[in-house]
């Protein structure tokens, strides 16, 4: 399911089995064995997020261990759904793969936990936090929208799509990041996810069009600035493209501001990772601008050194919220 080398995970499994094999001992030994198995499940999830989303990992690995592990498990679930689309060779296979994941989620909802690392870790997350399954189902709906992809007509359409594929992730994480106020922060969590998704879209304009034949830029916005499909195919960066790009970037930045305004409602141990994630992703927009809006041939990544600088500045900024 995952295109990822999990040598570290496999090594941990082998060492665990050799160092502490379970032989039917006391209840304490049973609990220790269960915990070791659970630790391995979380390690599996952590390897996935480390491989596939360095920015997300950079921000949320700074949570307390219990919360960080929960984030890893949720990300691994989302990656599993995403990979089911990417690895399938046809729309029929994509549909079958998503139906299979949906059945596993329905099985999970009934308390029949699939005997797989991600699902076992998720069971522990649901035991520890006040979780809801709805955003998990919404995430799968977002994946369905991917394999039935249609270019959004309007910004509202783009944001609707972005909710299902990314805003839903914000809702999944919310009970972990705001244990006391998660019910009142739903719109804020959605804003963070949608902002990140729009940022990714603006970073990957060329790659999405070239490699997966998808255009996320709204139809009406392209018409408004007179930017044609031939322009996009020919990777034209002109005032029309910049105007369109900035319209979407401004919307993304507005959503990041909403998150910052509500930051103090998040748990104190979660405020730094939340603010850091917003700042790291917002820096992608700045990088694209510095590179002359070339999101066709440049990846526009934020370097690790730059992330460390953002981390230091974010810590300073956070003090002003106190």
Coordinates of C-alpha atoms in Angstrom, one line a residue:
X1 CA 0.0 0.0 0.0
X2 CA 2.8 2.4 0.8
X3 CA 5.8 3.2 -1.4
X4 CA 8.2 3.6 1.5
X5 CA 11.2 1.8 2.9
X6 CA 10.3 0.8 6.5
X7 CA 13.7 -0.8 7.4
X8 CA 13.8 1.1 10.7
X9 CA 10.4 -0.2 11.6
X10 CA 11.2 -3.8 10.6
X11 CA 14.4 -3.7 12.6
X12 CA 12.5 -2.5 15.7
X13 CA 10.1 -5.4 15.3
X14 CA 12.9 -7.9 15.2
X15 CA 14.7 -6.5 18.2
X16 CA 11.5 -6.3 20.1
X17 CA 10.7 -10.0 19.5
X18 CA 14.3 -11.1 20.3
X19 CA 14.6 -9.0 23.5
X20 CA 11.2 -9.6 25.1
X21 CA 9.4 -12.6 23.6
X22 CA 6.0 -13.2 25.2
X23 CA 5.7 -16.7 26.7
X24 CA 2.4 -16.5 28.6
X25 CA 3.7 -15.0 31.8
X26 CA 2.1 -12.6 34.3
X27 CA -0.4 -9.9 33.5
X28 CA 2.3 -7.4 33.8
X29 CA 4.3 -9.2 31.1
X30 CA 1.2 -9.3 29.0
X31 CA 0.7 -5.5 29.3
X32 CA 4.4 -4.9 28.6
X33 CA 4.1 -7.0 25.4
X34 CA 1.0 -5.2 24.3
X35 CA 2.6 -1.8 24.9
X36 CA 5.7 -2.9 22.9
X37 CA 3.4 -4.0 20.0
X38 CA 1.6 -0.7 20.2
X39 CA 4.9 1.2 20.2
X40 CA 5.9 -0.7 17.0
X41 CA 2.5 0.3 15.4
X42 CA 3.1 3.9 16.2
X43 CA 6.7 3.6 14.9
X44 CA 5.3 2.4 11.6
X45 CA 3.0 5.4 11.4
X46 CA 5.9 7.7 12.2
X47 CA 8.0 6.3 9.4
X48 CA 5.2 7.1 7.0
X49 CA 4.9 10.8 8.0
X50 CA 8.7 11.3 8.1
X51 CA 8.9 10.0 4.6
X52 CA 6.0 11.8 3.0
X53 CA 5.5 15.1 4.8
X54 CA 8.7 16.6 6.2
X55 CA 7.0 20.0 6.9
X56 CA 4.1 18.4 8.7
X57 CA 6.5 16.2 10.7
X58 CA 8.7 19.1 11.5
X59 CA 5.8 21.0 13.1
X60 CA 3.9 18.3 14.9
X61 CA 6.8 16.1 16.1
X62 CA 7.2 18.9 18.7
X63 CA 4.0 17.9 20.5
X64 CA 4.2 15.8 23.7
X65 CA 4.8 12.2 22.8
X66 CA 1.2 11.0 23.3
X67 CA -0.2 13.7 21.1
X68 CA 2.6 13.4 18.5
X69 CA 2.0 9.6 18.1
X70 CA -1.7 10.3 17.6
X71 CA -0.9 12.8 14.8
X72 CA 1.3 10.2 13.2
X73 CA -1.5 7.6 13.2
X74 CA -4.0 10.0 11.7
X75 CA -1.5 11.0 9.0
X76 CA -0.8 7.4 8.2
X77 CA -4.5 6.7 7.7
X78 CA -4.8 9.7 5.3
X79 CA -1.7 8.6 3.4
X80 CA -3.2 5.1 3.1
X81 CA -6.3 6.5 1.5
X82 CA -4.2 8.8 -0.8
X83 CA -1.9 5.9 -1.9
X84 CA -5.0 3.9 -2.9
X85 CA -5.6 6.5 -5.6
X86 CA -2.0 7.0 -6.7
X87 CA -1.1 3.3 -6.9
X88 CA -4.2 2.1 -8.8
X89 CA -3.9 1.8 -12.6
X90 CA -7.5 2.6 -13.5
X91 CA -10.5 4.4 -12.1
X92 CA -12.1 1.0 -11.5
X93 CA -9.2 -0.1 -9.3
X94 CA -9.2 3.3 -7.5
X95 CA -12.8 2.8 -6.6
X96 CA -12.2 -0.7 -5.4
X97 CA -9.3 0.4 -3.3
X98 CA -11.3 3.2 -1.6
X99 CA -14.2 0.9 -1.1
X100 CA -11.8 -1.5 0.7
X101 CA -10.6 1.2 3.0
X102 CA -14.1 2.4 3.7
X103 CA -15.1 -1.2 4.7
X104 CA -12.1 -1.2 7.1
X105 CA -13.3 2.1 8.5
X106 CA -16.8 0.7 9.0
X107 CA -15.4 -2.4 10.6
X108 CA -13.3 -0.1 12.9
X109 CA -16.5 1.9 13.8
X110 CA -18.2 -1.4 14.9
X111 CA -15.3 -2.1 17.2
X112 CA -13.8 -4.9 15.1
X113 CA -10.3 -3.5 14.7
X114 CA -8.4 -4.5 11.5
X115 CA -5.2 -6.3 12.5
X116 CA -2.9 -3.8 10.9
X117 CA -0.5 -1.2 12.4
X118 CA -2.4 1.9 11.4
X119 CA -5.7 0.7 12.6
X120 CA -4.3 -0.7 15.9
X121 CA -2.7 2.7 16.5
X122 CA -5.9 4.5 15.6
X123 CA -7.8 2.4 18.2
X124 CA -5.5 3.7 20.9
X125 CA -6.0 7.3 19.6
X126 CA -9.7 6.9 19.9
X127 CA -9.3 5.4 23.4
X128 CA -7.3 8.4 24.5
X129 CA -9.0 11.4 22.9
X130 CA -12.6 12.5 22.2
X131 CA -12.5 11.6 18.5
X132 CA -15.2 11.6 15.8
X133 CA -15.3 9.3 12.8
X134 CA -17.1 11.8 10.6
X135 CA -13.9 13.6 9.3
X136 CA -12.4 10.2 8.5
X137 CA -15.3 9.4 6.3
X138 CA -15.1 12.9 4.8
X139 CA -11.4 12.3 4.0
X140 CA -12.5 9.2 2.0
X141 CA -15.1 11.3 0.2
X142 CA -12.2 13.7 -0.7
X143 CA -10.3 10.8 -2.2
X144 CA -13.4 9.9 -4.2
X145 CA -13.4 13.5 -5.5
X146 CA -9.8 12.9 -6.6
X147 CA -10.5 9.9 -8.8
X148 CA -13.6 11.6 -10.2
X149 CA -11.6 14.8 -10.5
X150 CA -13.1 17.8 -12.2
X151 CA -11.5 21.3 -12.3
X152 CA -13.2 23.5 -9.8
X153 CA -15.4 26.2 -11.4
X154 CA -15.1 28.7 -8.6
X155 CA -13.0 29.5 -5.5
X156 CA -16.0 28.1 -3.4
X157 CA -15.7 24.8 -5.3
X158 CA -11.9 24.7 -4.7
X159 CA -12.5 25.3 -0.9
X160 CA -15.2 22.6 -0.8
X161 CA -12.7 20.1 -2.4
X162 CA -10.0 21.4 0.0
X163 CA -12.2 20.8 3.0
X164 CA -12.7 17.1 2.1
X165 CA -9.0 16.4 1.4
X166 CA -7.4 18.6 4.0
X167 CA -9.9 20.5 6.2
X168 CA -11.1 17.1 7.3
X169 CA -7.6 16.4 8.6
X170 CA -7.8 19.5 10.7
X171 CA -10.9 18.2 12.3
X172 CA -9.3 14.8 12.9
X173 CA -6.4 16.5 14.7
X174 CA -8.6 19.0 16.7
X175 CA -9.5 16.8 19.7
X176 CA -5.8 16.1 20.1
X177 CA -4.6 19.7 19.8
X178 CA -7.6 21.4 21.7
X179 CA -8.8 18.9 24.2
X180 CA -11.0 21.4 26.0
X181 CA -12.2 23.7 23.2
X182 CA -12.3 21.4 20.1
X183 CA -16.1 21.8 19.7
X184 CA -15.8 25.6 19.2
X185 CA -12.7 25.5 17.0
X186 CA -14.0 23.4 14.2
X187 CA -14.0 26.3 11.7
X188 CA -10.5 27.2 12.7
X189 CA -9.2 23.7 12.2
X190 CA -10.9 23.6 8.8
X191 CA -9.3 26.9 7.9
X192 CA -5.8 25.6 8.7
X193 CA -6.3 22.5 6.5
X194 CA -7.8 24.4 3.6
X195 CA -5.0 27.0 3.8
X196 CA -2.4 24.3 3.6
X197 CA -4.1 22.6 0.7
X198 CA -4.4 25.8 -1.3
X199 CA -0.7 26.5 -0.5
X200 CA 0.2 23.0 -1.9
X201 CA -1.8 23.7 -5.0
X202 CA 0.0 27.0 -5.6
X203 CA 3.3 25.3 -5.1
X204 CA 2.5 22.4 -7.5
X205 CA 0.7 24.1 -10.4
X206 CA 3.1 22.7 -13.0
X207 CA 3.6 19.3 -11.5
X208 CA -0.2 18.7 -11.1
X209 CA -0.9 19.7 -14.7
X210 CA 2.1 17.9 -16.2
X211 CA 2.2 14.6 -14.2
X212 CA -1.4 13.9 -13.2
X213 CA -3.3 16.1 -15.7
X214 CA -5.1 18.1 -13.0
X215 CA -5.9 21.8 -12.9
X216 CA -6.9 23.0 -9.5
X217 CA -7.1 26.7 -10.5
X218 CA -10.7 27.7 -10.7
X219 CA -12.2 28.1 -14.1
X220 CA -13.8 31.5 -13.5
X221 CA -10.6 32.9 -12.1
X222 CA -8.7 31.8 -15.2
X223 CA -11.3 33.5 -17.3
X224 CA -11.3 36.6 -15.2
X225 CA -7.6 37.2 -15.7
X226 CA -7.6 35.9 -19.3
X227 CA -5.1 33.1 -18.6
X228 CA -5.7 30.2 -21.1
X229 CA -5.2 26.5 -21.0
X230 CA -2.5 26.9 -23.6
X231 CA -0.7 29.4 -21.3
X232 CA -0.8 26.8 -18.5
X233 CA 0.5 24.0 -20.8
X234 CA 3.3 26.3 -22.0
X235 CA 4.1 27.3 -18.4
X236 CA 3.6 31.0 -19.1
X237 CA 4.3 33.3 -16.1
X238 CA 2.8 36.7 -17.0
X239 CA 0.8 39.4 -15.1
X240 CA -2.4 37.3 -15.6
X241 CA -0.9 34.3 -14.0
X242 CA 0.6 36.3 -11.1
X243 CA -2.7 38.0 -10.5
X244 CA -4.5 34.7 -10.4
X245 CA -1.9 33.1 -8.2
X246 CA -1.9 36.0 -5.7
X247 CA -5.7 35.9 -5.5
X248 CA -5.5 32.3 -4.2
X249 CA -2.4 33.0 -2.1
X250 CA -4.2 35.9 -0.4
X251 CA -7.1 33.6 0.5
X252 CA -4.7 31.1 1.9
X253 CA -3.0 33.8 4.0
X254 CA -6.3 35.0 5.3
X255 CA -7.1 31.6 6.5
X256 CA -3.8 31.3 8.3
X257 CA -4.6 34.5 10.1
X258 CA -7.9 33.0 11.4
X259 CA -5.9 30.2 12.9
X260 CA -3.5 32.7 14.6
X261 CA -6.4 34.7 16.0
X262 CA -7.7 31.6 17.8
X263 CA -4.4 30.2 18.8
X264 CA -4.8 30.6 22.6
X265 CA -7.8 28.3 22.5
X266 CA -5.6 25.4 21.6
X267 CA -3.9 23.5 24.5
X268 CA -0.8 25.3 25.7
X269 CA 1.4 22.3 24.7
X270 CA -0.1 22.4 21.2
X271 CA 0.1 26.1 20.4
X272 CA 3.7 26.0 19.2
X273 CA 3.2 23.1 16.7
X274 CA -0.1 24.7 15.4
X275 CA 1.5 28.1 14.8
X276 CA 4.7 26.5 13.5
X277 CA 2.7 24.5 10.9
X278 CA 0.9 27.6 9.7
X279 CA 4.2 29.6 9.4
X280 CA 6.1 26.8 7.7
X281 CA 3.4 26.3 5.1
X282 CA 3.0 30.1 4.6
X283 CA 6.7 30.3 3.9
X284 CA 6.1 28.2 0.8
X285 CA 4.1 31.1 -0.7
X286 CA 7.0 33.4 0.1
X287 CA 9.4 31.0 -1.6
X288 CA 7.4 30.9 -4.8
X289 CA 7.3 34.7 -4.8
X290 CA 11.1 34.9 -4.4
X291 CA 11.5 32.5 -7.3
X292 CA 9.5 34.7 -9.6
X293 CA 6.3 32.7 -9.3
X294 CA 7.9 29.8 -11.1
X295 CA 5.8 26.9 -9.8
X296 CA 6.3 25.0 -13.0
X297 CA 10.0 24.0 -13.0
X298 CA 11.0 24.7 -9.3
X299 CA 9.9 22.7 -6.4
X300 CA 9.9 25.7 -4.1
X301 CA 10.7 23.7 -1.0
X302 CA 11.4 25.3 2.4
X303 CA 14.9 24.2 3.4
X304 CA 15.6 22.6 6.8
X305 CA 17.8 25.6 7.8
X306 CA 14.9 28.0 6.9
X307 CA 12.5 25.8 9.0
X308 CA 14.8 26.1 12.0
X309 CA 14.8 29.9 11.5
X310 CA 11.0 29.9 11.4
X311 CA 10.9 27.7 14.5
X312 CA 13.0 30.2 16.4
X313 CA 10.9 33.1 15.3
X314 CA 7.7 31.2 16.0
X315 CA 8.8 30.6 19.6
X316 CA 9.4 34.3 20.0
X317 CA 6.1 35.2 18.5
X318 CA 4.3 32.8 20.7
X319 CA 5.5 34.7 23.8
X320 CA 3.3 37.7 22.6
X321 CA 0.2 35.5 23.0
X322 CA 0.9 34.9 26.7

